[in-house]
Coordinates of C-alpha atoms in Angstrom, one line a residue:
M1 CA 0.9 -192.6 32.6
R2 CA 1.1 -189.4 30.9
F3 CA -1.4 -190.2 28.0
Q4 CA -4.1 -191.1 31.5
A5 CA -3.7 -188.1 33.1
R6 CA -4.3 -185.6 30.2
L7 CA -7.5 -188.1 29.5
K8 CA -8.9 -187.6 32.9
R9 CA -8.2 -183.8 32.9
D10 CA -9.6 -183.8 29.4
W11 CA -12.7 -186.1 31.0
R12 CA -13.4 -183.7 34.0
F13 CA -13.3 -180.4 31.4
W14 CA -15.7 -182.2 29.3
K15 CA -18.2 -183.5 32.1
G16 CA -17.8 -179.7 33.3
L17 CA -18.8 -178.2 30.0
S18 CA -21.4 -180.5 29.4
R19 CA -23.6 -179.7 32.6
T20 CA -23.1 -176.2 31.5
L21 CA -24.4 -176.5 28.1
K22 CA -27.1 -178.6 28.9
R23 CA -28.4 -175.9 31.3
V24 CA -27.4 -173.2 29.2
K25 CA -28.7 -174.3 25.5
T26 CA -32.1 -173.2 25.8
I27 CA -31.6 -169.8 26.5
T28 CA -32.7 -167.6 23.6
R29 CA -33.0 -163.7 23.2
E30 CA -36.3 -164.1 21.8
S31 CA -37.8 -166.4 24.4
D32 CA -40.6 -165.0 26.5
N33 CA -39.4 -167.5 29.3
L34 CA -37.6 -164.5 31.9
I35 CA -35.2 -165.5 34.8
C36 CA -38.4 -165.0 36.8
D37 CA -40.0 -167.6 35.3
D38 CA -36.8 -170.2 35.6
I39 CA -36.9 -169.1 39.4
Q40 CA -40.6 -169.7 39.6
A41 CA -40.7 -173.3 38.2
A42 CA -37.9 -174.0 41.0
L43 CA -40.0 -172.8 43.7
E44 CA -42.8 -174.9 42.6
L45 CA -40.6 -177.8 42.3
Y46 CA -39.0 -177.4 45.8
R47 CA -41.7 -175.6 47.5
N48 CA -41.3 -177.0 50.7
R49 CA -37.4 -177.2 51.0
P50 CA -35.4 -174.8 53.0
A51 CA -34.4 -171.8 50.5
M52 CA -32.8 -169.4 52.4
T53 CA -30.8 -168.7 56.3
F54 CA -29.9 -165.5 57.3
E55 CA -29.1 -164.7 60.9
G56 CA -31.0 -167.6 62.6
R57 CA -34.0 -167.3 60.1
T58 CA -34.7 -170.1 57.7
V59 CA -37.3 -169.9 54.7
T60 CA -39.0 -172.2 52.6
Y61 CA -39.0 -172.1 48.6
G62 CA -42.8 -171.5 48.9
E63 CA -42.1 -168.5 51.8
L64 CA -39.4 -166.8 49.7
D65 CA -41.7 -166.7 46.7
G66 CA -44.3 -165.2 48.9
I67 CA -42.2 -162.6 50.0
A68 CA -41.2 -162.0 46.1
N69 CA -44.7 -161.7 45.1
R70 CA -45.6 -158.7 47.8
Y71 CA -42.7 -156.8 46.2
A72 CA -44.8 -157.3 42.7
H73 CA -47.9 -156.3 44.0
W74 CA -46.2 -153.4 45.9
A75 CA -44.5 -152.1 42.4
K76 CA -47.8 -152.0 40.8
S77 CA -49.3 -150.4 43.7
Q78 CA -47.1 -147.5 42.9
N79 CA -48.0 -147.8 39.0
L80 CA -44.8 -149.0 38.2
R81 CA -44.6 -150.4 34.4
R82 CA -42.2 -152.5 33.2
G83 CA -38.8 -151.0 31.7
Q84 CA -39.3 -148.5 34.9
V85 CA -36.2 -149.0 37.5
V86 CA -36.2 -149.4 41.2
A87 CA -33.0 -148.6 42.9
L88 CA -32.2 -151.3 45.9
F89 CA -29.3 -149.9 48.0
M90 CA -28.9 -152.5 51.0
P91 CA -26.5 -154.8 52.4
N92 CA -27.4 -158.6 52.2
R93 CA -30.3 -159.4 54.2
L94 CA -32.7 -162.0 53.7
E95 CA -35.1 -159.7 51.4
Y96 CA -32.5 -158.7 49.2
F97 CA -33.0 -161.6 46.4
A98 CA -36.9 -161.6 46.8
I99 CA -36.8 -157.9 46.0
W100 CA -35.5 -158.1 42.3
Y101 CA -37.1 -161.4 42.0
G102 CA -40.5 -160.1 42.6
L103 CA -40.0 -157.1 40.9
S104 CA -38.7 -158.9 37.8
K105 CA -42.1 -160.4 37.7
V106 CA -43.9 -157.5 36.7
G107 CA -41.1 -156.3 34.4
V108 CA -39.6 -153.9 36.5
V109 CA -35.9 -153.2 36.5
T110 CA -33.8 -153.3 39.6
A111 CA -30.9 -151.1 39.8
L112 CA -28.3 -153.0 42.3
I113 CA -26.3 -150.4 44.5
N114 CA -23.0 -150.9 46.1
N115 CA -24.0 -150.7 49.8
Q116 CA -20.6 -149.3 50.7
L117 CA -21.0 -146.0 48.7
V118 CA -21.1 -142.6 49.9
G119 CA -21.7 -139.0 48.6
A120 CA -20.8 -138.5 45.1
P121 CA -20.1 -141.8 43.7
L122 CA -23.4 -142.9 45.3
A123 CA -25.5 -140.1 44.2
H124 CA -24.1 -140.9 40.5
C125 CA -25.2 -144.6 40.8
L126 CA -28.6 -143.2 41.7
N127 CA -28.9 -140.8 39.1
I128 CA -27.6 -142.7 36.2
S129 CA -30.2 -145.4 37.3
G130 CA -33.3 -143.0 36.2
A131 CA -35.0 -144.4 39.2
N132 CA -37.5 -142.7 41.1
H133 CA -37.9 -144.8 44.2
V134 CA -35.5 -146.4 46.3
L135 CA -35.5 -149.1 48.8
V136 CA -33.1 -148.8 51.9
D137 CA -32.8 -150.2 55.5
G138 CA -31.5 -149.0 58.8
D139 CA -28.0 -149.3 57.6
T140 CA -27.8 -147.7 54.4
S141 CA -30.6 -144.9 55.0
P142 CA -27.9 -142.4 56.6
A143 CA -25.9 -142.3 53.6
F144 CA -28.9 -141.9 51.0
G145 CA -30.2 -138.9 53.7
A146 CA -26.4 -137.3 52.9
A147 CA -26.4 -137.8 49.4
L148 CA -29.9 -136.0 48.9
G149 CA -28.3 -132.9 47.9
Q150 CA -26.7 -134.2 44.8
L151 CA -29.2 -136.1 43.4
D152 CA -30.8 -134.6 39.7
R153 CA -34.2 -135.7 40.6
P154 CA -36.4 -136.4 43.6
M155 CA -36.6 -139.9 45.2
Q156 CA -39.0 -141.6 46.7
Q157 CA -37.1 -143.2 49.9
W158 CA -39.0 -146.6 51.3
I159 CA -37.4 -147.9 54.4
L160 CA -37.4 -151.5 55.6
G161 CA -37.8 -150.3 59.4
P162 CA -39.2 -147.3 61.4
A163 CA -39.6 -144.5 58.8
H164 CA -38.9 -140.8 59.9
G165 CA -38.3 -137.3 58.1
G166 CA -39.4 -138.1 54.2
Q167 CA -39.2 -142.0 54.2
R168 CA -42.1 -144.2 53.9
D169 CA -42.6 -147.3 55.9
L170 CA -42.4 -150.5 53.3
I171 CA -42.9 -152.9 56.0
Q172 CA -46.4 -151.2 56.5
A173 CA -47.0 -150.8 52.7
L174 CA -46.5 -154.6 52.1
K175 CA -48.4 -156.0 54.5
S176 CA -51.6 -154.9 52.3
C177 CA -49.9 -156.7 49.4
S178 CA -51.0 -160.2 48.1
Q179 CA -48.4 -163.3 48.7
L180 CA -50.0 -164.9 45.4
P181 CA -48.3 -164.5 42.1
P182 CA -49.3 -161.6 40.0
D183 CA -50.9 -162.3 36.6
R184 CA -48.1 -163.8 34.0
S185 CA -50.0 -161.7 31.4
V186 CA -48.6 -158.4 32.8
R187 CA -45.6 -159.7 31.2
D188 CA -47.0 -160.3 27.6
G189 CA -44.9 -159.2 25.2
M190 CA -41.5 -159.2 27.0
T191 CA -38.5 -161.6 26.0
A192 CA -35.6 -162.6 27.6
N193 CA -33.7 -159.5 25.6
D194 CA -35.4 -157.0 28.0
T195 CA -33.4 -155.5 30.9
A196 CA -34.2 -157.3 34.3
L197 CA -31.0 -156.0 36.5
L198 CA -28.8 -153.5 36.5
I199 CA -25.4 -154.0 38.1
Y200 CA -22.6 -151.4 38.3
T201 CA -18.7 -151.6 37.5
S202 CA -16.2 -149.1 37.8
G203 CA -15.0 -149.7 34.4
T204 CA -11.3 -148.7 33.2
T205 CA -11.9 -144.7 33.9
G206 CA -14.7 -142.5 35.6
L207 CA -17.3 -143.3 37.9
P208 CA -19.0 -146.3 37.8
K209 CA -21.2 -147.5 35.2
A210 CA -24.2 -149.5 35.1
A211 CA -24.2 -152.6 32.9
R212 CA -27.4 -153.8 31.7
I213 CA -28.1 -157.3 32.6
T214 CA -30.9 -158.8 30.4
H215 CA -33.2 -161.7 31.5
M216 CA -31.0 -163.8 29.2
R217 CA -27.9 -163.1 30.9
A218 CA -29.2 -163.6 34.4
Q219 CA -30.2 -166.9 33.3
L220 CA -26.8 -167.4 31.8
Y221 CA -25.2 -166.9 35.2
M222 CA -28.0 -168.8 37.2
R223 CA -28.2 -171.6 34.7
G224 CA -24.9 -171.5 34.0
F225 CA -23.7 -171.9 37.8
A226 CA -26.5 -174.4 38.6
G227 CA -24.7 -176.6 36.0
S228 CA -20.9 -175.7 36.3
T229 CA -21.1 -176.6 40.3
G230 CA -22.5 -179.8 40.0
A231 CA -24.8 -178.5 43.1
L232 CA -27.6 -180.9 44.0
K233 CA -30.8 -180.2 46.1
T234 CA -29.0 -181.5 49.2
D235 CA -26.2 -179.3 48.8
R236 CA -26.0 -175.7 51.4
I237 CA -24.1 -173.0 49.7
Y238 CA -22.2 -170.4 52.2
V239 CA -23.0 -166.8 50.5
C240 CA -21.0 -164.2 52.3
L241 CA -20.4 -161.9 49.3
P242 CA -22.5 -159.2 48.5
L243 CA -25.5 -159.6 46.5
Y244 CA -25.0 -156.8 44.4
H245 CA -22.5 -158.2 42.5
A246 CA -23.0 -161.4 39.9
T247 CA -21.0 -163.9 41.4
G248 CA -22.5 -163.7 45.0
G249 CA -26.1 -162.6 43.8
L250 CA -26.3 -164.5 40.6
C251 CA -23.5 -167.2 40.1
A252 CA -23.9 -168.6 43.6
L253 CA -27.8 -168.2 44.0
G254 CA -28.3 -169.7 40.7
A255 CA -26.1 -172.9 41.8
A256 CA -28.3 -173.3 44.8
L257 CA -32.0 -172.3 44.1
L258 CA -32.2 -173.4 40.2
N259 CA -30.9 -177.4 41.9
G260 CA -33.3 -177.1 45.3
G261 CA -30.5 -176.2 47.7
S262 CA -30.2 -174.0 50.2
V263 CA -28.5 -170.5 50.4
V264 CA -26.6 -169.7 53.6
L265 CA -26.9 -165.9 53.4
K266 CA -24.2 -164.2 55.6
R267 CA -24.4 -160.2 56.0
K268 CA -20.5 -159.8 55.1
F269 CA -17.3 -161.9 55.3
S270 CA -15.7 -162.8 58.6
A271 CA -12.9 -164.9 59.1
S272 CA -13.3 -165.4 62.8
Q273 CA -16.8 -166.9 61.9
F274 CA -16.5 -168.3 58.6
W275 CA -15.5 -171.9 60.0
P276 CA -18.3 -172.2 62.8
D277 CA -20.5 -170.8 60.3
I278 CA -19.9 -173.4 57.4
I279 CA -20.1 -176.1 60.3
A280 CA -22.8 -174.8 62.4
E281 CA -24.7 -174.7 59.2
N282 CA -23.6 -178.1 57.6
C283 CA -22.6 -176.4 54.2
T284 CA -21.1 -178.2 51.4
M285 CA -20.1 -175.4 49.2
F286 CA -19.1 -171.8 49.8
V287 CA -18.7 -168.6 46.7
Y288 CA -15.2 -166.8 47.1
I289 CA -13.6 -164.0 45.5
G290 CA -9.4 -164.2 45.9
E291 CA -9.6 -161.7 48.9
L292 CA -11.7 -163.8 50.6
C293 CA -9.3 -166.7 50.4
R294 CA -6.3 -164.9 51.1
Y295 CA -7.8 -163.8 54.5
L296 CA -8.7 -167.8 55.5
V297 CA -5.0 -168.6 55.1
N298 CA -3.8 -166.0 56.9
Y299 CA -5.9 -166.3 59.6
P300 CA -5.0 -168.5 63.0
E301 CA -5.4 -172.3 62.6
V302 CA -8.8 -173.5 64.5
L303 CA -9.5 -176.6 65.1
E304 CA -13.0 -176.1 62.8
E305 CA -11.0 -175.6 59.8
T306 CA -11.0 -179.3 58.9
R307 CA -14.0 -180.6 60.6
H308 CA -16.6 -179.4 57.9
K309 CA -18.6 -181.2 55.3
L310 CA -17.6 -179.0 52.3
R311 CA -16.8 -180.8 48.9
L312 CA -16.5 -177.6 46.6
A313 CA -15.1 -174.1 46.7
F314 CA -16.2 -171.9 43.8
G315 CA -15.5 -168.4 42.8
N316 CA -12.5 -166.1 41.3
G317 CA -9.7 -164.0 41.6
L318 CA -7.8 -167.3 43.5
R319 CA -4.1 -166.2 43.6
P320 CA -1.8 -169.0 42.7
D321 CA 0.1 -168.9 46.1
V322 CA -2.9 -169.2 48.0
W323 CA -4.6 -172.1 45.9
P324 CA -2.7 -174.9 47.4
T325 CA -2.8 -173.7 50.9
L326 CA -6.6 -173.3 50.7
K327 CA -6.9 -176.9 49.4
R328 CA -4.8 -178.6 51.8
R329 CA -4.9 -177.0 54.8
F330 CA -8.5 -176.9 54.8
R331 CA -8.8 -180.0 53.3
I332 CA -11.2 -178.9 50.4
P333 CA -11.9 -181.8 47.6
D334 CA -12.5 -179.5 44.7
I335 CA -11.8 -176.1 43.6
L336 CA -13.8 -174.4 41.1
E337 CA -12.0 -171.0 39.7
F338 CA -14.1 -169.2 36.8
Y339 CA -13.1 -165.8 35.2
G340 CA -16.1 -163.5 33.8
S341 CA -17.1 -159.8 34.0
T342 CA -20.3 -158.6 34.9
E343 CA -21.1 -156.9 31.1
G344 CA -18.6 -159.0 29.2
N345 CA -19.3 -161.9 27.0
V346 CA -15.6 -163.9 28.0
S347 CA -16.5 -167.1 30.5
L348 CA -13.7 -169.4 31.2
F349 CA -13.9 -172.4 33.8
N350 CA -11.2 -174.4 35.2
W351 CA -12.8 -177.5 35.8
D352 CA -10.2 -180.1 36.4
G353 CA -8.4 -177.8 39.1
R354 CA -4.8 -176.7 37.8
E355 CA -3.6 -174.7 40.0
G356 CA -3.4 -170.9 39.1
A357 CA -5.1 -171.1 36.2
I358 CA -8.4 -169.0 35.5
G359 CA -10.0 -171.5 33.1
R360 CA -9.2 -173.5 30.0
V361 CA -9.8 -173.6 26.3
P362 CA -8.6 -177.1 25.0
K363 CA -6.9 -177.2 21.4
W364 CA -9.8 -179.4 20.1
L365 CA -12.3 -176.9 21.2
K366 CA -10.9 -173.7 20.2
A367 CA -12.5 -173.0 17.3
R368 CA -15.9 -173.5 19.6
F369 CA -14.8 -170.7 21.9
S370 CA -15.2 -167.3 20.8
I371 CA -11.9 -166.2 23.1
R372 CA -8.6 -165.0 22.0
L373 CA -5.5 -163.2 23.4
V374 CA -4.4 -160.4 21.2
Q375 CA -0.5 -158.4 21.6
Y376 CA -0.9 -155.2 23.6
D377 CA 1.4 -152.4 24.0
Q378 CA 1.3 -151.3 27.6
E379 CA 3.2 -148.2 27.1
A380 CA 0.9 -147.0 24.4
G381 CA -2.2 -148.5 25.7
I382 CA -3.6 -149.8 22.2
V383 CA -3.7 -153.8 20.7
E384 CA -0.9 -154.0 18.2
R385 CA -1.8 -154.6 14.7
A386 CA 0.3 -156.1 11.7
A387 CA 0.8 -154.5 8.6
N388 CA -2.9 -155.6 7.2
G389 CA -4.3 -153.4 10.1
L390 CA -5.7 -156.4 12.0
C391 CA -4.8 -157.4 15.2
I392 CA -2.2 -160.3 16.1
E393 CA -2.9 -163.4 18.2
C394 CA -0.7 -164.3 21.0
G395 CA 1.1 -167.7 20.9
A396 CA 1.6 -170.0 24.3
G397 CA 3.5 -168.1 27.0
Q398 CA 2.9 -164.4 25.2
V399 CA 0.9 -161.5 27.4
G400 CA -2.2 -160.3 25.6
Q401 CA -5.0 -158.7 26.2
C402 CA -8.3 -161.2 26.5
I403 CA -11.1 -160.5 24.1
G404 CA -14.2 -162.2 23.4
K405 CA -15.8 -162.1 19.8
I406 CA -19.3 -160.3 19.7
G407 CA -22.4 -162.4 18.4
S408 CA -26.0 -162.9 18.6
D409 CA -26.1 -165.8 20.7
V410 CA -26.6 -165.9 24.4
R411 CA -23.0 -166.8 25.2
T412 CA -21.5 -164.3 22.7
D413 CA -23.6 -161.2 23.3
F414 CA -22.5 -158.1 24.7
S415 CA -25.4 -156.0 26.4
G416 CA -23.1 -153.2 27.4
Y417 CA -23.8 -150.1 29.3
L418 CA -26.6 -147.7 29.8
D419 CA -23.9 -145.2 28.4
K420 CA -23.4 -145.9 24.9
A421 CA -20.2 -144.2 24.7
A422 CA -18.9 -146.4 27.5
S423 CA -20.1 -149.3 25.7
E424 CA -18.9 -148.8 22.3
S425 CA -15.4 -147.8 24.0
K426 CA -15.1 -151.5 25.2
I427 CA -15.4 -153.2 21.2
L428 CA -12.6 -153.9 19.3
Q429 CA -13.4 -153.9 15.3
N430 CA -11.4 -155.4 12.4
V431 CA -9.6 -157.4 14.8
F432 CA -9.0 -160.9 12.6
E433 CA -11.6 -160.0 9.5
R434 CA -12.5 -157.2 8.0
G435 CA -16.2 -156.4 10.1
D436 CA -15.7 -158.4 13.0
A437 CA -16.3 -157.1 16.2
W438 CA -14.6 -158.4 19.8
F439 CA -15.4 -157.2 23.4
A440 CA -12.1 -156.0 25.0
T441 CA -11.8 -157.3 28.5
G442 CA -9.6 -154.7 30.0
D443 CA -7.3 -157.4 31.4
L444 CA -4.2 -159.3 30.4
M445 CA -3.5 -163.0 30.5
K446 CA -1.2 -165.5 28.9
S447 CA -2.1 -168.9 28.2
D448 CA 0.3 -172.3 28.0
A449 CA 0.5 -175.3 25.3
D450 CA -2.4 -177.3 27.2
G451 CA -4.9 -174.1 26.8
Y452 CA -5.0 -172.8 30.3
F453 CA -5.5 -169.2 30.8
Y454 CA -3.7 -167.1 33.6
F455 CA -4.5 -163.9 34.7
V456 CA -1.4 -161.5 34.6
D457 CA -3.3 -157.9 35.1
R458 CA -5.7 -154.9 34.8
I459 CA -5.4 -152.6 31.9
G460 CA -5.5 -149.0 32.5
E461 CA -7.1 -146.8 35.3
T462 CA -8.5 -149.5 37.5
F463 CA -6.9 -151.7 39.9
R464 CA -8.6 -154.6 42.2
W465 CA -8.4 -154.1 46.0
K466 CA -10.3 -156.3 48.4
G467 CA -12.4 -157.7 45.7
E468 CA -13.5 -154.6 44.0
N469 CA -12.4 -152.5 41.0
V470 CA -11.1 -148.9 42.1
S471 CA -11.1 -146.2 39.6
T472 CA -8.0 -144.0 39.7
S473 CA -9.5 -140.9 38.4
E474 CA -12.6 -141.0 40.8
V475 CA -10.7 -141.3 43.9
A476 CA -8.0 -138.7 42.5
E477 CA -11.4 -136.5 42.0
Q478 CA -12.5 -137.2 46.0
L479 CA -8.8 -136.1 47.2
L480 CA -8.9 -133.2 44.8
V481 CA -11.6 -131.8 47.0
F482 CA -9.4 -131.8 50.2
P483 CA -8.3 -128.0 51.1
G484 CA -4.4 -127.7 50.4
V485 CA -4.5 -130.4 47.4
D486 CA -3.4 -128.8 44.3
E487 CA -2.6 -131.8 42.1
A488 CA -3.7 -135.8 43.0
T489 CA -2.8 -139.0 40.8
V490 CA -3.7 -142.5 42.4
Y491 CA -2.3 -146.0 41.3
G492 CA -2.2 -149.4 42.5
V493 CA 1.2 -151.0 44.2
Q494 CA 1.8 -154.7 45.0
V495 CA 2.0 -155.2 48.8
E496 CA 3.7 -158.4 50.0
G497 CA 1.2 -161.7 50.2
A498 CA -1.9 -159.2 49.5
D499 CA -4.2 -160.0 46.5
G500 CA -4.5 -157.2 43.6
R501 CA -2.9 -153.8 44.6
A502 CA -3.9 -151.5 47.3
G503 CA -4.3 -147.8 46.4
M504 CA -1.5 -145.1 46.5
A505 CA -2.2 -141.2 46.3
A506 CA 0.9 -139.1 45.2
L507 CA -0.4 -135.3 46.3
V508 CA 1.1 -131.9 45.7
M509 CA 0.1 -129.6 48.3
N510 CA -0.2 -125.8 48.6
G511 CA 0.6 -125.8 52.1
P512 CA 0.5 -127.6 55.3
F513 CA -0.9 -131.5 55.0
D514 CA -3.2 -131.7 57.9
V515 CA -3.3 -135.9 58.0
K516 CA -6.0 -136.5 60.7
A517 CA -8.5 -134.1 58.8
F518 CA -7.2 -136.0 55.6
G519 CA -8.1 -139.5 57.0
E520 CA -11.3 -137.9 58.3
H521 CA -12.0 -136.8 54.8
V522 CA -11.1 -139.9 53.1
A523 CA -13.2 -141.9 55.7
R524 CA -16.1 -140.1 54.7
E525 CA -15.8 -139.6 51.2
M526 CA -14.7 -143.2 49.9
P527 CA -16.1 -147.1 50.5
P528 CA -13.2 -148.6 52.7
Y529 CA -11.7 -150.9 49.5
A530 CA -11.3 -147.5 47.5
Q531 CA -9.1 -145.4 50.4
P532 CA -5.8 -145.0 49.6
L533 CA -3.5 -147.3 52.1
F534 CA -0.3 -144.9 51.0
I535 CA 0.3 -141.8 50.7
R536 CA 3.4 -139.9 49.5
L537 CA 3.7 -136.1 49.4
L538 CA 5.5 -134.8 46.2
P539 CA 6.8 -130.9 45.1
A540 CA 5.6 -131.8 41.5
L541 CA 4.0 -134.7 39.3
D542 CA 6.1 -135.4 36.2
T543 CA 4.0 -135.3 32.9
T544 CA 4.6 -136.3 29.3
G545 CA 4.3 -134.1 26.5
T546 CA 0.9 -134.2 26.1
F547 CA 0.7 -133.5 29.8
K548 CA -0.2 -136.7 31.2
I549 CA 0.7 -137.8 34.4
R550 CA 3.9 -140.3 34.4
K551 CA 2.3 -142.9 36.8
V552 CA 4.7 -145.7 35.3
D553 CA 7.4 -144.0 37.7
L554 CA 5.3 -143.6 40.4
V555 CA 4.1 -147.4 40.4
S556 CA 8.0 -148.6 39.7
D557 CA 9.1 -146.4 42.9
G558 CA 6.5 -148.3 45.1
Y559 CA 6.3 -147.2 49.0
D560 CA 10.0 -148.2 50.4
P561 CA 11.0 -145.7 52.6
N562 CA 14.7 -147.2 52.0
R563 CA 14.4 -146.1 48.2
I564 CA 12.5 -143.0 48.1
K565 CA 13.2 -139.5 49.8
G566 CA 10.2 -137.7 51.0
V567 CA 7.1 -137.7 53.2
M568 CA 5.4 -141.0 53.0
Y569 CA 2.1 -142.2 54.9
F570 CA 0.5 -145.5 55.6
K571 CA -3.2 -146.4 56.8
D572 CA -3.0 -148.4 59.8
P573 CA -6.0 -150.0 60.4
K574 CA -6.0 -149.1 64.0
R575 CA -4.4 -145.6 64.0
G576 CA -5.2 -143.9 60.7
Y577 CA -2.7 -142.7 58.6
V578 CA 0.9 -142.6 60.3
K579 CA 4.5 -141.7 58.7
L580 CA 5.3 -144.5 56.8
T581 CA 9.0 -145.0 58.6
K582 CA 11.8 -147.7 57.7
S583 CA 10.2 -149.6 60.8
V584 CA 6.8 -149.7 60.0
F585 CA 7.4 -150.7 56.1
E586 CA 9.7 -153.6 57.6
R587 CA 6.7 -154.4 59.9
L588 CA 4.3 -154.2 57.2
Q589 CA 6.8 -156.4 55.0
A590 CA 6.7 -158.8 58.0
G591 CA 2.7 -158.9 57.7
A592 CA 2.3 -157.4 61.3
F593 CA -0.8 -155.4 59.7
R594 CA -3.9 -157.2 58.7
I595 CA -4.8 -154.8 55.7

């Protein structure tokens, strides 16, 4: 029986791997077939089928292509040349995918800006993009206007909606643009190694970095998930994740649109609307991040949650304790958990559904996969090396940093960031032999004897909260701007029942702490996911001999007022920052707050 179970497991893995490799095997960096050519081929094949539904409006593949073509011709009318950048700063909407797809038809790069950003982080992302044009809508225009004074060059603002001030009316401009595809000759000389998109990632330190997404990498995402999910043209995929992230914007859209299926796009996730939407739109799949699944299982039971036609949920970050509840309570036949990063070259898939695992590399295929775990000294913050100077591979059950060998083929390519120094900081040299180079994911994992990989934690100055990577140094910089803050350090703490780590800030004040004004400052300067959930006031911060703040002790302390002396605050979802008393702590531990 044990042999039969192993055989079934390996067969499911092999089927998933084969489907995926079949779709990506022809991708090469030298090819003149770009991501827009992949999408165009699908659009021609499925022209009259429904492609995307958003807020009651459905467009066919042909109509979606027509929208994209207008943006391509708009770019030409603005004398935008291939390689130049346009910043896209909008929430999810019907036009979002069509915009970057259309711009790619004329070789223009689209910088996908997180629509939750405000202030200095927003200005930073716009500045490093190199864009001279930014596309906004009514939701994001105010944030762009507020950041104008921090831009290092003039940017022309185009708005999908009524224009005022220094804005230009994008809707009016598009009316004179053709719906026919631009001549393919405009892309002559381009290869799949050219840049298609800029997608931002927090990285491990500092402000967001712009990852260079080549046409080849975009193809890998979109084609890869068209294969790995086994999606069909009859599938309708529910997407409520932001399209500025690769998971929602490339992986999920690729699974649907390269197979003739439909995307049911939502502006944002809503636990109360999730199941009614799934049923009303006859969805057969949905894409997730772990936080989304936690919200679903914590939401009160509703009749609709088992009356759906779902056959697969796919995504990343699903917590081991949430996994069985999600699958059984909602009667979801299959869950496909995967692991990957926007800029990295490490991809893992859990095709056979082992609960808690982020992917698998069977022993009989290990030599073909350039993924390894190496021993890592968390105190020193470096990989451990043997006497010969080379890294030490982890054994089964050992926790280590996940790394991926850098090569020339599509699956091992590392395109890096616009910032060359940031790219080089992610590369490990002389790992298993002299002269080799490996991408350091910044993630700690462990594997078992069957080849399953399990996520353990993030390394360094970043923690994950509400599906986003939060840079501790970036948040601390914003807190130091608040009057009266002498010192600030930010770290992640685990909260009972929550995915990832919640932000906690330790502050040293030089006067009274105005908690109301502080809350207003945080709300104004930071996106919701980056706002600290806990505040701790201290007379001083302990430092090391090299003047680095000792966060390890702060993290260990946590936020339990029964153990910690001094004043702490908790960000109540309804009332803002309140004193973290023992009664508030007990309610928090009991799950009384929807954080």
